[in-house]
Amino acid sequence: MGLQHGEQARDKIQHNLNVYFRRFKNETLLSREQVLERAARYLEVIQKTSPRYAQSMKGVAEASKTTQLEITALNVRYELMYSQFSKIGLKPVTKTDGCTAFAALPTAAKNKHMIMGQNWDWIPEVKGLFLKMRNQQSPDVLCFTEAGVVGGKIGLNSEGLGLLINGIVSSKDDWSRLKKPFHVRCWEALSSRTLSRATGVITDGERSCSANFVLGQQRSEEKGKVLDIESAPGATCQLEPSGGAIAHTNHFSNPSLLGVDQVLDDERISTLHRYERIQRLLDKKVRGSQNLDTRLAQSMLRDHDGNPESICRHANPRFPEDERYETVVSVVMDLYTRTLWATMGHPCEQEYQALKL
Ligand SMILES: [Zn+2]
């Protein structure tokens, strides 16, 4: 799988390496040598905790004609960037993968299928792709990832399990804890047969950095389960749906429960607004209505209330060019039919394309 990923996405991987090494230098004040030195330490962690992931990274490096340490740096860019944001203190510390995610139980949907949806807001120059993975010993997976990153972060598997993610930054995030990285956990969660196994992947042990995960599963008609896990380095917190639906953006609901301080500056306005707005849309259109379908989910992700810091997020000219986050990919999933609809770029400017596992 790594070899195919590396070969088919070679140009995009080279492009992403250029983008991230430039950003490591400009925004997190890490030289190329420092990045590769930290990547080497994480490569050891991944080889030990998830050998198949390490093997897949090796394949990506070989086929894309890059080095294993460069590919490792891409795969742990979350740990390298996020903890640095909370450390350098010189610049705004809130550059998270901004995202708006929601999920609803089958009882809220017209066809009684579980629907999950998310806009992934990040820097628009990063190249993404969808992976369809056929596994021999674990469920097949359909997911979105950044070219060169083995572990997809938004997706579903053949057991009807789905994953959405939100970046969050806390005061305790620190790359040097050298714990199993975020993208490896996403990959293992998406390879899980059951919701409890996927939950364990996220909550077991400690983490280097904080993140939020929305997990859902529907295996049989009308029955489904969804939950949200906020994770900080030393603790996690599980949130349950209310009125059959749940949503999350880029802040902790109760950081003191997790023993951390919330790190929010420039991101504050955006994440709080998007959270209130998605909850309002769920209240108005989904909770108690049994009206949800994929079209309605798509229209919620095209919402412009509060533009440009809206659910469909556009570049905010108030910030320097390198700090403008926009919706890079938009995804709606039907877990029961294992179908995913996506737009690369703003969903307000194009039709969703269906991908089937
Ligand atoms: Zn838009």
Short mmCIF file of C-alpha atoms and ligand atoms in Angstrom, two decimals:
data_model
loop_
_atom_site.label_atom_id
_atom_site.label_comp_id
_atom_site.label_asym_id
_atom_site.label_seq_id
_atom_site.Cartn_x
_atom_site.Cartn_y
_atom_site.Cartn_z
CA MET A 1 0.00 0.00 0.00
CA GLY A 2 2.84 2.37 0.82
CA LEU A 3 4.50 1.73 -2.53
CA GLN A 4 1.28 2.44 -4.43
CA HIS A 5 0.59 5.59 -2.42
CA GLY A 6 4.16 6.81 -3.04
CA GLU A 7 4.08 6.06 -6.72
CA GLN A 8 0.65 7.44 -7.56
CA ALA A 9 1.02 10.59 -5.48
CA ARG A 10 4.73 11.28 -6.04
CA ASP A 11 4.33 14.89 -7.22
CA LYS A 12 1.85 15.75 -4.48
CA ILE A 13 4.15 14.28 -1.82
CA GLN A 14 7.11 16.32 -3.06
CA HIS A 15 4.87 19.38 -3.04
CA ASN A 16 3.69 18.72 0.55
CA LEU A 17 7.28 18.23 1.73
CA ASN A 18 8.18 21.65 0.30
CA VAL A 19 5.14 23.27 1.93
CA TYR A 20 5.70 21.74 5.37
CA PHE A 21 9.47 22.23 5.54
CA ARG A 22 8.91 25.88 4.65
CA ARG A 23 6.28 26.17 7.37
CA PHE A 24 8.36 24.31 9.95
CA LYS A 25 11.03 26.94 9.37
CA ASN A 26 8.89 30.08 9.12
CA GLU A 27 6.24 29.37 11.72
CA THR A 28 7.69 26.98 14.24
CA LEU A 29 11.31 28.16 13.93
CA LEU A 30 12.60 24.63 13.30
CA SER A 31 15.49 24.13 10.89
CA ARG A 32 15.46 21.24 8.43
CA GLU A 33 18.08 19.47 10.58
CA GLN A 34 15.99 19.87 13.74
CA VAL A 35 12.89 18.54 11.99
CA LEU A 36 14.74 15.48 10.67
CA GLU A 37 16.35 14.83 14.05
CA ARG A 38 12.94 14.84 15.75
CA ALA A 39 11.50 12.71 12.94
CA ALA A 40 14.24 10.13 13.57
CA ARG A 41 13.18 9.87 17.21
CA TYR A 42 9.54 9.43 16.19
CA LEU A 43 10.46 6.83 13.57
CA GLU A 44 11.78 4.66 16.41
CA VAL A 45 8.53 5.15 18.33
CA ILE A 46 6.42 4.17 15.29
CA GLN A 47 8.60 1.15 14.47
CA LYS A 48 8.09 -0.06 18.03
CA THR A 49 4.38 0.72 18.53
CA SER A 50 3.01 0.24 15.00
CA PRO A 51 5.42 -1.71 12.75
CA ARG A 52 2.93 -1.96 9.85
CA TYR A 53 2.58 1.83 9.81
CA ALA A 54 6.38 2.18 9.73
CA GLN A 55 6.53 -0.34 6.89
CA SER A 56 3.94 1.61 4.92
CA MET A 57 5.91 4.87 5.41
CA LYS A 58 8.99 3.07 4.07
CA GLY A 59 7.04 2.11 0.95
CA VAL A 60 5.82 5.69 0.47
CA ALA A 61 9.40 7.02 0.76
CA GLU A 62 10.84 4.45 -1.64
CA ALA A 63 8.22 4.92 -4.36
CA SER A 64 8.08 8.72 -4.11
CA LYS A 65 11.90 8.95 -4.23
CA THR A 66 12.07 10.77 -0.92
CA THR A 67 13.71 9.68 2.33
CA GLN A 68 12.16 7.78 5.20
CA LEU A 69 12.88 10.65 7.60
CA GLU A 70 11.22 13.20 5.33
CA ILE A 71 8.10 11.01 5.13
CA THR A 72 8.19 10.48 8.90
CA ALA A 73 8.33 14.27 9.37
CA LEU A 74 5.14 14.60 7.27
CA ASN A 75 3.45 11.86 9.29
CA VAL A 76 4.32 13.51 12.62
CA ARG A 77 3.84 17.10 11.47
CA TYR A 78 0.96 17.35 13.94
CA GLU A 79 3.25 16.63 16.92
CA LEU A 80 6.07 18.80 15.57
CA MET A 81 3.93 21.83 14.78
CA TYR A 82 1.35 21.78 17.52
CA SER A 83 3.64 21.44 20.49
CA GLN A 84 5.92 24.06 19.02
CA PHE A 85 2.98 26.44 18.69
CA SER A 86 2.37 26.19 22.42
CA LYS A 87 6.08 26.59 23.19
CA ILE A 88 7.62 29.36 21.16
CA GLY A 89 5.28 31.95 22.60
CA LEU A 90 6.47 34.55 20.10
CA LYS A 91 3.68 34.03 17.65
CA PRO A 92 0.01 33.16 17.91
CA VAL A 93 -0.18 29.65 19.30
CA THR A 94 -3.49 28.63 17.88
CA LYS A 95 -2.81 27.38 14.40
CA THR A 96 -4.82 24.21 14.53
CA ASP A 97 -6.37 22.16 11.81
CA GLY A 98 -9.59 24.11 12.16
CA CYS A 99 -12.59 21.92 11.57
CA THR A 100 -16.30 21.64 12.07
CA ALA A 101 -17.53 18.09 12.61
CA PHE A 102 -20.93 16.62 13.39
CA ALA A 103 -22.63 13.24 13.53
CA ALA A 104 -26.21 12.08 14.01
CA LEU A 105 -27.71 8.77 15.10
CA PRO A 106 -29.86 6.73 12.68
CA THR A 107 -32.99 7.90 14.53
CA ALA A 108 -32.42 11.43 13.18
CA ALA A 109 -32.21 10.36 9.53
CA LYS A 110 -34.92 9.80 6.93
CA ASN A 111 -33.46 6.44 5.89
CA LYS A 112 -32.30 5.50 9.45
CA HIS A 113 -28.64 5.54 8.44
CA MET A 114 -25.92 7.15 10.49
CA ILE A 115 -24.65 10.35 8.88
CA MET A 116 -21.36 12.04 9.77
CA GLY A 117 -19.94 15.21 8.22
CA GLN A 118 -16.95 17.47 8.48
CA ASN A 119 -15.19 20.41 6.90
CA TRP A 120 -11.41 20.18 7.31
CA ASP A 121 -9.98 23.70 7.41
CA TRP A 122 -6.27 24.08 6.88
CA ILE A 123 -3.76 25.74 4.59
CA PRO A 124 -5.08 25.51 1.04
CA GLU A 125 -1.73 24.71 -0.58
CA VAL A 126 -1.55 21.26 1.05
CA LYS A 127 -2.43 18.48 -1.41
CA GLY A 128 -4.89 15.87 -0.20
CA LEU A 129 -6.08 12.57 -1.58
CA PHE A 130 -8.48 9.73 -0.87
CA LEU A 131 -7.17 6.27 -0.12
CA LYS A 132 -9.09 3.04 -0.59
CA MET A 133 -7.31 0.31 1.33
CA ARG A 134 -8.02 -3.40 1.06
CA ASN A 135 -6.64 -5.12 4.15
CA GLN A 136 -6.23 -8.84 4.71
CA GLN A 137 -6.47 -8.89 8.48
CA SER A 138 -8.52 -5.80 9.24
CA PRO A 139 -11.51 -3.97 7.71
CA ASP A 140 -11.16 -2.18 4.38
CA VAL A 141 -10.88 1.59 4.68
CA LEU A 142 -11.90 4.61 2.60
CA CYS A 143 -10.38 7.84 3.90
CA PHE A 144 -9.03 11.31 3.25
CA THR A 145 -5.38 12.00 3.93
CA GLU A 146 -2.63 14.45 3.04
CA ALA A 147 -0.38 13.08 0.28
CA GLY A 148 2.46 11.22 1.99
CA VAL A 149 0.59 10.68 5.27
CA VAL A 150 -0.19 6.98 5.72
CA GLY A 151 -2.95 7.36 8.29
CA GLY A 152 -6.11 8.92 6.89
CA LYS A 153 -7.89 11.18 9.31
CA ILE A 154 -11.46 11.37 8.02
CA GLY A 155 -13.09 8.20 6.75
CA LEU A 156 -15.01 4.98 7.21
CA ASN A 157 -14.40 1.25 7.10
CA SER A 158 -16.16 -1.93 5.98
CA GLU A 159 -17.48 -2.54 9.53
CA GLY A 160 -19.52 0.68 9.27
CA LEU A 161 -17.17 2.60 11.55
CA GLY A 162 -16.49 6.27 10.86
CA LEU A 163 -13.93 8.81 12.09
CA LEU A 164 -13.84 12.63 12.12
CA ILE A 165 -11.13 14.72 13.81
CA ASN A 166 -10.55 18.24 15.14
CA GLY A 167 -7.22 19.84 16.02
CA ILE A 168 -7.04 21.27 19.55
CA VAL A 169 -4.07 22.83 21.35
CA SER A 170 -3.48 22.59 25.10
CA SER A 171 -0.85 23.98 27.44
CA LYS A 172 0.57 20.48 28.01
CA ASP A 173 1.25 19.52 24.38
CA ASP A 174 4.89 18.52 23.94
CA TRP A 175 6.51 16.62 21.05
CA SER A 176 9.27 15.32 23.34
CA ARG A 177 6.90 12.96 25.17
CA LEU A 178 7.44 10.76 22.08
CA LYS A 179 4.13 8.92 22.37
CA LYS A 180 2.29 7.13 19.55
CA PRO A 181 1.56 9.96 17.05
CA PHE A 182 -1.85 11.37 16.11
CA HIS A 183 -1.88 10.02 12.52
CA VAL A 184 -0.93 6.53 13.71
CA ARG A 185 -3.86 6.58 16.13
CA CYS A 186 -6.21 7.71 13.34
CA TRP A 187 -4.98 4.83 11.17
CA GLU A 188 -5.45 2.28 13.95
CA ALA A 189 -8.90 3.65 14.83
CA LEU A 190 -9.99 3.37 11.18
CA SER A 191 -8.64 -0.20 11.06
CA SER A 192 -10.74 -1.22 14.09
CA ARG A 193 -13.67 -3.63 13.88
CA THR A 194 -15.54 -2.17 16.82
CA LEU A 195 -16.19 1.19 18.40
CA SER A 196 -14.74 0.05 21.72
CA ARG A 197 -11.49 -1.01 20.04
CA ALA A 198 -11.27 2.33 18.19
CA THR A 199 -11.94 4.17 21.45
CA GLY A 200 -9.12 2.23 23.13
CA VAL A 201 -6.69 3.24 20.37
CA ILE A 202 -7.27 6.88 21.31
CA THR A 203 -7.51 6.60 25.09
CA ASP A 204 -4.79 4.00 25.83
CA GLY A 205 -1.60 5.37 27.35
CA GLU A 206 -0.50 8.98 27.00
CA ARG A 207 -0.33 11.25 23.99
CA SER A 208 2.23 13.86 22.91
CA CYS A 209 -0.47 16.29 21.78
CA SER A 210 -4.16 17.01 22.21
CA ALA A 211 -6.80 16.18 19.58
CA ASN A 212 -10.51 15.56 19.29
CA PHE A 213 -12.06 12.46 17.69
CA VAL A 214 -15.67 11.82 16.69
CA LEU A 215 -16.35 8.09 16.28
CA GLY A 216 -19.48 6.37 15.06
CA GLN A 217 -20.54 2.91 13.96
CA GLN A 218 -23.58 1.41 12.29
CA ARG A 219 -23.57 -2.28 11.47
CA SER A 220 -27.27 -3.10 11.33
CA GLU A 221 -30.45 -1.31 10.26
CA GLU A 222 -31.51 1.50 12.62
CA LYS A 223 -28.91 0.66 15.28
CA GLY A 224 -25.88 2.86 15.70
CA LYS A 225 -23.67 4.54 18.24
CA VAL A 226 -21.71 7.76 18.21
CA LEU A 227 -19.38 9.41 20.72
CA ASP A 228 -16.76 12.13 20.95
CA ILE A 229 -13.39 11.84 22.69
CA GLU A 230 -11.46 14.94 23.67
CA SER A 231 -7.89 13.91 24.34
CA ALA A 232 -5.08 15.81 26.08
CA PRO A 233 -1.61 14.35 26.74
CA GLY A 234 -2.45 12.81 30.11
CA ALA A 235 -6.23 12.42 30.08
CA THR A 236 -9.28 11.94 27.86
CA CYS A 237 -12.93 12.86 28.20
CA GLN A 238 -15.89 11.21 26.46
CA LEU A 239 -18.86 13.29 25.30
CA GLU A 240 -22.24 11.77 24.40
CA PRO A 241 -24.70 12.98 21.76
CA SER A 242 -27.65 15.10 22.85
CA GLY A 243 -30.98 14.73 21.06
CA GLY A 244 -29.35 12.18 18.74
CA ALA A 245 -26.61 14.48 17.43
CA ILE A 246 -23.15 15.67 18.41
CA ALA A 247 -20.77 18.34 17.09
CA HIS A 248 -17.26 19.57 17.76
CA THR A 249 -14.91 22.34 16.61
CA ASN A 250 -11.46 23.35 17.92
CA HIS A 251 -11.78 23.93 21.66
CA PHE A 252 -12.16 21.73 24.73
CA SER A 253 -15.64 21.68 26.23
CA ASN A 254 -14.15 21.51 29.73
CA PRO A 255 -10.34 21.74 29.76
CA SER A 256 -10.06 21.61 33.57
CA LEU A 257 -11.50 18.05 33.46
CA LEU A 258 -8.43 17.09 31.46
CA GLY A 259 -5.99 19.02 33.64
CA VAL A 260 -4.95 21.42 30.87
CA ASP A 261 -5.37 25.06 29.93
CA GLN A 262 -7.14 25.91 26.71
CA VAL A 263 -4.83 27.61 24.21
CA LEU A 264 -6.91 29.93 22.06
CA ASP A 265 -6.09 33.34 20.61
CA ASP A 266 -6.87 34.24 17.05
CA GLU A 267 -8.75 30.96 16.69
CA ARG A 268 -11.16 31.85 19.52
CA ILE A 269 -13.67 33.77 17.42
CA SER A 270 -13.74 31.17 14.70
CA THR A 271 -14.06 28.00 16.79
CA LEU A 272 -16.65 29.42 19.20
CA HIS A 273 -18.74 30.80 16.36
CA ARG A 274 -18.60 27.61 14.30
CA TYR A 275 -19.53 25.56 17.38
CA GLU A 276 -22.57 27.69 18.19
CA ARG A 277 -23.65 27.76 14.58
CA ILE A 278 -23.43 24.00 13.98
CA GLN A 279 -25.33 23.35 17.23
CA ARG A 280 -28.02 25.81 16.14
CA LEU A 281 -28.34 24.10 12.74
CA LEU A 282 -28.57 20.69 14.42
CA ASP A 283 -31.26 22.03 16.79
CA LYS A 284 -33.25 23.58 13.95
CA LYS A 285 -32.95 20.92 11.29
CA VAL A 286 -31.87 17.61 12.80
CA ARG A 287 -32.71 17.06 16.48
CA GLY A 288 -36.18 15.61 16.87
CA SER A 289 -36.99 15.88 13.16
CA GLN A 290 -36.05 12.57 11.49
CA ASN A 291 -35.32 14.67 8.43
CA LEU A 292 -31.58 14.31 8.01
CA ASP A 293 -30.24 13.04 4.72
CA THR A 294 -26.94 13.52 2.93
CA ARG A 295 -28.24 16.58 1.01
CA LEU A 296 -29.17 18.35 4.24
CA ALA A 297 -25.79 17.42 5.75
CA GLN A 298 -24.06 18.89 2.70
CA SER A 299 -26.07 22.10 2.91
CA MET A 300 -25.08 22.50 6.59
CA LEU A 301 -21.41 22.28 5.55
CA ARG A 302 -22.03 25.04 2.97
CA ASP A 303 -23.26 27.45 5.67
CA HIS A 304 -21.77 30.98 5.56
CA ASP A 305 -23.12 32.52 8.76
CA GLY A 306 -20.23 34.56 10.22
CA ASN A 307 -18.30 34.57 6.94
CA PRO A 308 -15.31 34.25 6.52
CA GLU A 309 -14.95 32.38 9.85
CA SER A 310 -17.98 30.30 8.94
CA ILE A 311 -18.60 26.54 8.79
CA CYS A 312 -17.68 26.78 5.10
CA ARG A 313 -14.55 28.69 5.94
CA HIS A 314 -12.94 31.25 3.65
CA ALA A 315 -9.65 33.12 3.82
CA ASN A 316 -9.76 35.92 6.37
CA PRO A 317 -7.91 38.94 4.91
CA ARG A 318 -7.33 40.21 8.47
CA PHE A 319 -4.54 37.61 8.87
CA PRO A 320 -1.20 37.36 7.03
CA GLU A 321 -1.39 35.15 3.95
CA ASP A 322 0.37 32.18 5.58
CA GLU A 323 -2.09 32.14 8.46
CA ARG A 324 -5.34 32.06 6.51
CA TYR A 325 -7.17 28.81 6.99
CA GLU A 326 -9.90 27.69 4.64
CA THR A 327 -12.05 24.64 4.05
CA VAL A 328 -9.73 22.34 2.10
CA VAL A 329 -11.95 19.27 2.00
CA SER A 330 -15.58 18.66 2.91
CA VAL A 331 -16.89 15.17 3.64
CA VAL A 332 -20.31 13.63 4.32
CA MET A 333 -20.54 9.91 5.11
CA ASP A 334 -23.35 7.36 5.27
CA LEU A 335 -21.89 4.65 7.51
CA TYR A 336 -24.54 2.05 6.68
CA THR A 337 -23.98 2.12 2.91
CA ARG A 338 -20.22 2.80 3.35
CA THR A 339 -20.51 5.81 1.04
CA LEU A 340 -18.59 9.06 1.30
CA TRP A 341 -19.34 12.30 -0.55
CA ALA A 342 -16.56 14.86 -0.83
CA THR A 343 -15.47 18.13 -2.33
CA MET A 344 -11.82 19.11 -2.65
CA GLY A 345 -12.00 22.81 -1.84
CA HIS A 346 -14.99 24.82 -0.65
CA PRO A 347 -18.27 22.87 -0.78
CA CYS A 348 -20.12 26.10 -1.71
CA GLU A 349 -18.36 26.19 -5.07
CA GLN A 350 -18.95 22.67 -6.32
CA GLU A 351 -21.00 19.50 -6.20
CA TYR A 352 -20.09 16.63 -3.88
CA GLN A 353 -18.65 13.53 -5.57
CA ALA A 354 -19.64 10.09 -4.26
CA LEU A 355 -16.96 7.55 -3.36
CA LYS A 356 -17.90 4.04 -2.34
CA LEU A 357 -15.88 1.56 -0.34
ZN ZN B 1 -18.06 28.78 1.13
#
